[in-house]
PDB file of C-alpha atoms in Angstrom:
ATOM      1  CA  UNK T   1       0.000   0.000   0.000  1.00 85.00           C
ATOM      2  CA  UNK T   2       2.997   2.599   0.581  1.00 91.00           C
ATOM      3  CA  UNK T   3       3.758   1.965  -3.258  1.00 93.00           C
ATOM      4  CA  UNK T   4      -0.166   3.815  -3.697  1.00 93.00           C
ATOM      5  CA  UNK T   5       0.776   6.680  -1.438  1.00 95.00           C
ATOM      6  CA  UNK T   6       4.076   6.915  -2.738  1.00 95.00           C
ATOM      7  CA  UNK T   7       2.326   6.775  -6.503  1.00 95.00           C
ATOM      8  CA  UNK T   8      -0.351   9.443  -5.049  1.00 95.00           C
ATOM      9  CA  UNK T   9       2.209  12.155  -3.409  1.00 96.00           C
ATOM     10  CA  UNK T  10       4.851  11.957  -6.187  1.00 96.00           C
ATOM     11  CA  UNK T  11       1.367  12.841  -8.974  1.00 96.00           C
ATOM     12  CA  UNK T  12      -0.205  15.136  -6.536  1.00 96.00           C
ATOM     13  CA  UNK T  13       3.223  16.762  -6.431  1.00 96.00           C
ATOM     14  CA  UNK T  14       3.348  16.773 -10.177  1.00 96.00           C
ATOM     15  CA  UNK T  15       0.179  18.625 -10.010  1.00 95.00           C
ATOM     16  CA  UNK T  16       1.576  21.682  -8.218  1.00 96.00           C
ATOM     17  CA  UNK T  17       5.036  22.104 -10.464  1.00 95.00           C
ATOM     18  CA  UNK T  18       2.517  22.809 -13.373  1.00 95.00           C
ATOM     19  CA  UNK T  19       0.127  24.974 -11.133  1.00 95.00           C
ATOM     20  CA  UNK T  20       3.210  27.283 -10.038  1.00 93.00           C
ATOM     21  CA  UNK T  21       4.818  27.006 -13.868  1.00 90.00           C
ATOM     22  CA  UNK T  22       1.287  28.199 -15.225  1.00 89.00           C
ATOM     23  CA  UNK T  23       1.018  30.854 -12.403  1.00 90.00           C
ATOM     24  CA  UNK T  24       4.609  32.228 -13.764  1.00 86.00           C
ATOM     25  CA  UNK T  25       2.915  33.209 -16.783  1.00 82.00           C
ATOM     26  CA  UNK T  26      -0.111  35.725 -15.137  1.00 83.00           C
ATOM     27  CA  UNK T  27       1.169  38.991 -14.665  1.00 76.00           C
ATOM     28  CA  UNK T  28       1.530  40.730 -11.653  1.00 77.00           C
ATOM     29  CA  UNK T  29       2.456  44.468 -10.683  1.00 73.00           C
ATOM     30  CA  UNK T  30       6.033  43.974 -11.424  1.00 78.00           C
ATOM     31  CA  UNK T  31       6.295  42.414 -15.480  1.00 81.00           C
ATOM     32  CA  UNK T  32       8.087  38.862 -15.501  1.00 81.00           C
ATOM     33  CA  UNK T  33      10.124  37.443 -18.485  1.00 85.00           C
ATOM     34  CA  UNK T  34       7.889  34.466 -18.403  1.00 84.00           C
ATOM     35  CA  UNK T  35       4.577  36.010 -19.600  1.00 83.00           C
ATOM     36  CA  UNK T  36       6.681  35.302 -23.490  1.00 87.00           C
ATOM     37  CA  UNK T  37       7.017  31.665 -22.104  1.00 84.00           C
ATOM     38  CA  UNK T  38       4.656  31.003 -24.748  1.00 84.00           C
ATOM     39  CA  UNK T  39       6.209  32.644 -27.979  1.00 89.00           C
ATOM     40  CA  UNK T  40       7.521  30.627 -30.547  1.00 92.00           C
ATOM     41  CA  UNK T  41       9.481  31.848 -33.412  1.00 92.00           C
ATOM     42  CA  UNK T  42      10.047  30.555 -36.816  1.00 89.00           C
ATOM     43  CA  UNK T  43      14.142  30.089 -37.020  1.00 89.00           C
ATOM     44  CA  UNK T  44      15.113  27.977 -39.850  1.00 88.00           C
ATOM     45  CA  UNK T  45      11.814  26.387 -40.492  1.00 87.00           C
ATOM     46  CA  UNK T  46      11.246  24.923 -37.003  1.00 90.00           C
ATOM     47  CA  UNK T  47       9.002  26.830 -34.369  1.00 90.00           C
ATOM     48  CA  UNK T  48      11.358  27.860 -31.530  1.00 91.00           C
ATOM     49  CA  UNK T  49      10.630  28.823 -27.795  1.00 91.00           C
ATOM     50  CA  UNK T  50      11.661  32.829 -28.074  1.00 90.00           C
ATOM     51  CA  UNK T  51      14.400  31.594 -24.887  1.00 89.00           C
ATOM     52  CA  UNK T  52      16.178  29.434 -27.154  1.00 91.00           C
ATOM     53  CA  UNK T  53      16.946  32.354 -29.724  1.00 92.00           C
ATOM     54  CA  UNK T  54      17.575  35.897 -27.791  1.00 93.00           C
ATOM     55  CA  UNK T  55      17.673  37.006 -24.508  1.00 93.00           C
ATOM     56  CA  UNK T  56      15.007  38.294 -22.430  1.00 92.00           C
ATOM     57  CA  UNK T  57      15.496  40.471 -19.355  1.00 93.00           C
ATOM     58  CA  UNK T  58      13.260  42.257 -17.566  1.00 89.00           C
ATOM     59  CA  UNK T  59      15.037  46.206 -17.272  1.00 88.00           C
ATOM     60  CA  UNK T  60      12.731  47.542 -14.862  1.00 86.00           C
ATOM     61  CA  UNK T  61       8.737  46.897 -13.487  1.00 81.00           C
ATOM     62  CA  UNK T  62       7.040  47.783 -16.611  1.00 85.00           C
ATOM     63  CA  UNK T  63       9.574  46.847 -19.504  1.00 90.00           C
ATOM     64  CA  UNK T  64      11.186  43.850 -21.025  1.00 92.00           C
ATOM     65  CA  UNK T  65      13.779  44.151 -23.200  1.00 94.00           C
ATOM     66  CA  UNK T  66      14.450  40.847 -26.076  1.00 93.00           C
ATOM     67  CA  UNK T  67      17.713  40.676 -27.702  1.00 94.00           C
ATOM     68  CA  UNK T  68      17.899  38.355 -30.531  1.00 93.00           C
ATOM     69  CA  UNK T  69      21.587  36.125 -30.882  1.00 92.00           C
ATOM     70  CA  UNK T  70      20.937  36.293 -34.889  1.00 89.00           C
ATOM     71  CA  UNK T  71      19.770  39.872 -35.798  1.00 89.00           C
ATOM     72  CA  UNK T  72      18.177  38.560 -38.938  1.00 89.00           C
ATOM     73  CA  UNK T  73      15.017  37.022 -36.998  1.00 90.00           C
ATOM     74  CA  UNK T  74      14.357  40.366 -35.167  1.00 91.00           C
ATOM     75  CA  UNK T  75      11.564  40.737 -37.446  1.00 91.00           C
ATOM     76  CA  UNK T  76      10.173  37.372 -36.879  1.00 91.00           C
ATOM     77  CA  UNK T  77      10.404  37.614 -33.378  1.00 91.00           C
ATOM     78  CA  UNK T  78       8.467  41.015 -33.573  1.00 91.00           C
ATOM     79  CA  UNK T  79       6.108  39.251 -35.700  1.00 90.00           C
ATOM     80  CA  UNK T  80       5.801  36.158 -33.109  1.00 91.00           C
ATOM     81  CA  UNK T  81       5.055  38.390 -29.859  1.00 90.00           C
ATOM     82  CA  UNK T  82       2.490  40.492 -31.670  1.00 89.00           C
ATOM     83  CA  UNK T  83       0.209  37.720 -32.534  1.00 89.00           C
ATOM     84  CA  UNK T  84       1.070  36.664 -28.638  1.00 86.00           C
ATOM     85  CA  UNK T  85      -0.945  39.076 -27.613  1.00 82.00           C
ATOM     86  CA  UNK T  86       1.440  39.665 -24.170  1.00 81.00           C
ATOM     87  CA  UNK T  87      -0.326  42.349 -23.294  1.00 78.00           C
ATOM     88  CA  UNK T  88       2.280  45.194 -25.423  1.00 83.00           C
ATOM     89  CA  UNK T  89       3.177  46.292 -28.660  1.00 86.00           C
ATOM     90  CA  UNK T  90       7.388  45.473 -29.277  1.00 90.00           C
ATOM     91  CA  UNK T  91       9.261  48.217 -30.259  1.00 91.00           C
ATOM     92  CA  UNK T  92      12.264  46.930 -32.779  1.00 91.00           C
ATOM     93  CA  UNK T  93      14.814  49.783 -32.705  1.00 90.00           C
ATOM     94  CA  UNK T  94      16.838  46.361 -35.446  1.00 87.00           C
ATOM     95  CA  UNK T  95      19.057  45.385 -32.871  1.00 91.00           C
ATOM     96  CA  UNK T  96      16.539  44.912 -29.758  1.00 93.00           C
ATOM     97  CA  UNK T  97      13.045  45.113 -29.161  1.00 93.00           C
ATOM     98  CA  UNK T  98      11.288  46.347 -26.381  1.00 94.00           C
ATOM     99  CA  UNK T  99       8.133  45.350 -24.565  1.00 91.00           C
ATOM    100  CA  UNK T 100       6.651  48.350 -22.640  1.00 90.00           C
ATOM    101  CA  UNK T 101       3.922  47.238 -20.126  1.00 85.00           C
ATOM    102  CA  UNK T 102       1.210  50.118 -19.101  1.00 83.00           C
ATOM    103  CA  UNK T 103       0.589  49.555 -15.147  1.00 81.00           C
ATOM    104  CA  UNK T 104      -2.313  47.252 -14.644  1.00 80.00           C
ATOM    105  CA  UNK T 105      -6.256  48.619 -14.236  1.00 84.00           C
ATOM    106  CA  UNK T 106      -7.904  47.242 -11.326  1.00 87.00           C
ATOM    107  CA  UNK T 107      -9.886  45.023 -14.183  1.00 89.00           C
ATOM    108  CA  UNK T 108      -6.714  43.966 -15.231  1.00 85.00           C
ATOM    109  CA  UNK T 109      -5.611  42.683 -11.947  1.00 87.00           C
ATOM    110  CA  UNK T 110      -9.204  40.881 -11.836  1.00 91.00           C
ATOM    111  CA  UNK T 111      -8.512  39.338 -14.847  1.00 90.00           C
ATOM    112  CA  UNK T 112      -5.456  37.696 -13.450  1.00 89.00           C
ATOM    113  CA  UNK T 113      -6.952  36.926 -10.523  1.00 92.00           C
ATOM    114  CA  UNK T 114      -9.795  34.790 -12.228  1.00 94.00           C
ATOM    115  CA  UNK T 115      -6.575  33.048 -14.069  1.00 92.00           C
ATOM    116  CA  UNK T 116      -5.165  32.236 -11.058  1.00 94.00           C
ATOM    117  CA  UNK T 117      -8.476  30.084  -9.794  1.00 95.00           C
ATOM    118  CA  UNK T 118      -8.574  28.721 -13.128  1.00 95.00           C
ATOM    119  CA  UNK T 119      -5.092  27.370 -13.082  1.00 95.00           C
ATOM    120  CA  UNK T 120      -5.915  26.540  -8.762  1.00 96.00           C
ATOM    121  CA  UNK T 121      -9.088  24.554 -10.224  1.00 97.00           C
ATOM    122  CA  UNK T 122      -7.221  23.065 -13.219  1.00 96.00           C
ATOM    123  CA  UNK T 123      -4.463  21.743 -10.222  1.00 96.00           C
ATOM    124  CA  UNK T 124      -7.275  20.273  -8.313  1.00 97.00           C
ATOM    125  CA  UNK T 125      -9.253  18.294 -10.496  1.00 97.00           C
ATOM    126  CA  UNK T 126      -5.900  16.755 -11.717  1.00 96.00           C
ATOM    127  CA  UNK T 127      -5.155  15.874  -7.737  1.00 96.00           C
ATOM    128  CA  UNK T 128      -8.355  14.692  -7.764  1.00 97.00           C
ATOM    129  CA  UNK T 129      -7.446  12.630 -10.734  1.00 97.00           C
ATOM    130  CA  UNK T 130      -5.278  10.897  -9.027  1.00 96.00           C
ATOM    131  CA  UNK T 131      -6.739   9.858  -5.659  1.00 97.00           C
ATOM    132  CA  UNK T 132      -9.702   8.286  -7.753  1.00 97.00           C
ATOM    133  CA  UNK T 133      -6.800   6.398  -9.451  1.00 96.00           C
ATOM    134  CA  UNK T 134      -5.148   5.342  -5.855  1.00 96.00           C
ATOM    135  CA  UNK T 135      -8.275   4.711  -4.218  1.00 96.00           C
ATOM    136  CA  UNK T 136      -9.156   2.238  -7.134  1.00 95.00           C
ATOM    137  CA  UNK T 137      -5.657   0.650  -6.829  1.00 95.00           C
ATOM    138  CA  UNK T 138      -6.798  -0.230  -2.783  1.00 94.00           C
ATOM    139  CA  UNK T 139      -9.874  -1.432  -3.748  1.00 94.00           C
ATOM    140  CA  UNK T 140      -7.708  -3.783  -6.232  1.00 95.00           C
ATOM    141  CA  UNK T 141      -6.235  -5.119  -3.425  1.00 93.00           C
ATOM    142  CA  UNK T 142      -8.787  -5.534  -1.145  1.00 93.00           C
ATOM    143  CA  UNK T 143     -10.613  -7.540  -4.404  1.00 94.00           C
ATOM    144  CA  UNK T 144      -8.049  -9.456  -4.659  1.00 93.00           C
ATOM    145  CA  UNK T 145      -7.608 -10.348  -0.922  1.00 92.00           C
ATOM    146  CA  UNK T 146      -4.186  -8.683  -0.824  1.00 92.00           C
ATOM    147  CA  UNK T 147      -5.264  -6.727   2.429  1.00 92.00           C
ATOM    148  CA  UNK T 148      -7.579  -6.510   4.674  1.00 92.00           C
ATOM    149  CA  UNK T 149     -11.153  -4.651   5.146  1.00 92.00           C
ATOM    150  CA  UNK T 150      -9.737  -2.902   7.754  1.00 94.00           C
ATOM    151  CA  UNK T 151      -6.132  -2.675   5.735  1.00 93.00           C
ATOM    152  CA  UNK T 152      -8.379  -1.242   2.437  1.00 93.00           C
ATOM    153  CA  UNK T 153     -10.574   1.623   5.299  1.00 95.00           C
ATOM    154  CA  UNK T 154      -7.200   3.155   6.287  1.00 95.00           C
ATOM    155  CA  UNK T 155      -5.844   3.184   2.943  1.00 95.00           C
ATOM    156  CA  UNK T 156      -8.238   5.175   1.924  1.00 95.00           C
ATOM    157  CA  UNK T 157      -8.664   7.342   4.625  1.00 96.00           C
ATOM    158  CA  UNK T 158      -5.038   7.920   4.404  1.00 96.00           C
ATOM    159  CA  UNK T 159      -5.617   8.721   0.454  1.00 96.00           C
ATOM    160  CA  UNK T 160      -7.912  11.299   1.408  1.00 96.00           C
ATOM    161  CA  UNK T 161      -5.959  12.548   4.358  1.00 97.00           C
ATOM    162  CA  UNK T 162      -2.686  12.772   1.356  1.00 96.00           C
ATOM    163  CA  UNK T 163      -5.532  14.695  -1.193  1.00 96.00           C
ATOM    164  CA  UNK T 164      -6.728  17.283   1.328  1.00 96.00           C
ATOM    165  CA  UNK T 165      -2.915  18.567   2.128  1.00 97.00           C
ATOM    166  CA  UNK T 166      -1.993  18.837  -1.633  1.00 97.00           C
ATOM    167  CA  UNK T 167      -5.619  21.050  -1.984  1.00 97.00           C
ATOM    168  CA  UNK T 168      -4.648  22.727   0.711  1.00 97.00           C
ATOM    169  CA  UNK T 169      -0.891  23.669  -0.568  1.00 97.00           C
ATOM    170  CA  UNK T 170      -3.045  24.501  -4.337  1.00 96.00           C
ATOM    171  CA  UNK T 171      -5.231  27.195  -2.086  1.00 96.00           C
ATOM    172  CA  UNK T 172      -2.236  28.556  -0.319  1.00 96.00           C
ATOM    173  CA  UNK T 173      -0.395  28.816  -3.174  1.00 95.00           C
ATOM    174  CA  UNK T 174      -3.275  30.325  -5.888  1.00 95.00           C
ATOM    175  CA  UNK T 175      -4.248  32.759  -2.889  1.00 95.00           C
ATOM    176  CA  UNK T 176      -0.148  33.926  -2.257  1.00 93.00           C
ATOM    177  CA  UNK T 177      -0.435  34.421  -6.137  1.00 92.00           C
ATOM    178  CA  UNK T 178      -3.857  36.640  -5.920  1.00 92.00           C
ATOM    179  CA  UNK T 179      -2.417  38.633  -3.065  1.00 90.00           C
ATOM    180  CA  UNK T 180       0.695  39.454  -5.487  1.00 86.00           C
ATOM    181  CA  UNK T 181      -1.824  40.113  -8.555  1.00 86.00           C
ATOM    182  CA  UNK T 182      -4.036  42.432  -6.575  1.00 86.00           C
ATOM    183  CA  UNK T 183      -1.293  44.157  -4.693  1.00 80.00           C
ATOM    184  CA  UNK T 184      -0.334  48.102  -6.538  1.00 65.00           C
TER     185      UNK T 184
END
């Protein structure tokens, strides 16, 4: 049975890396280099994570600044964050280009908030997920006469007790991430 806890923690756990990865992306007051996580650029025929072509660095709280390795994608990478939609318009000066961010509006920050519950909810279900899966494994066993009645009732009491501290840890987490979002 500790191989179905062990199974349950290490998935539940898998669960939050993805919730705090997909949290990097929401903006908060302060702009982070990983709301262009998602841009891919066309360099030599193969779509590209923007990372893996130029640096990005964020100069200050409302501006990011992208500086391609090969200055002949510049305008592809221009291209690539405009249909992003990030949130600004780049500004190629042909050796750089600039993302300025205008401060967030209180709908804005909203916005990001309802993100963050949607990624926290998103994280759930998939922990969730996973103690239906574990709790099915028990009752394999029990079916099978590989435990106990009484073995199969703590397993799955101990399931649930694994589930509520991993929904717990997504609600601390999603709220820490509101509180930043909301925060001027």
């Amino acid at each position: 049975m500790n191989e179905v806890f062990d199974y349950a923690k290490e998935h539940m756990q898998k669960s939050i890396d993805v919730l705090k990865k997909d949290l990097q992306t929401l903006r908060t007051g302060k702009v982070s280099v990983h709301v262009l996580d998602g841009v891919k650029v066309e360099y030599y025929g193969t779509l590209t994570p923007l990372n893996q072509v130029a640096n990005i660095n964020a100069v200050d709280a409302t501006t990011i600044v992208v500086s391609p390795w090969d200055k002949s994608i510049i305008n592809t990478i221009e291209r690539a964050i405009q249909e992003a939609n990030v949130g600004a318009n780049p500004n190629n000066d042909g050796t750089t280009i600039k993302l300025y961010f205008p401060p967030m509006t209180e709908e804005e920050r909203k916005k990001q908030a309802k993100k963050a519950k949607e990624f926290g909810e998103k994280a759930k279900i998939a922990i969730r997920n996973v103690r239906r899966d574990a709790n099915d494994k028990i009752k394999k066993m029990f079916k099978n006469k590989e435990i106990t009645e009484d073995d199969q009732k703590r397993g799955l009491e101990e399931i649930q007790k694994i589930t509520d501290d991993f929904i717990a840890k997504v609600d601390e987490i999603v709220n820490k991430k509101i509180d930043d979002v909301m925060s001027v």
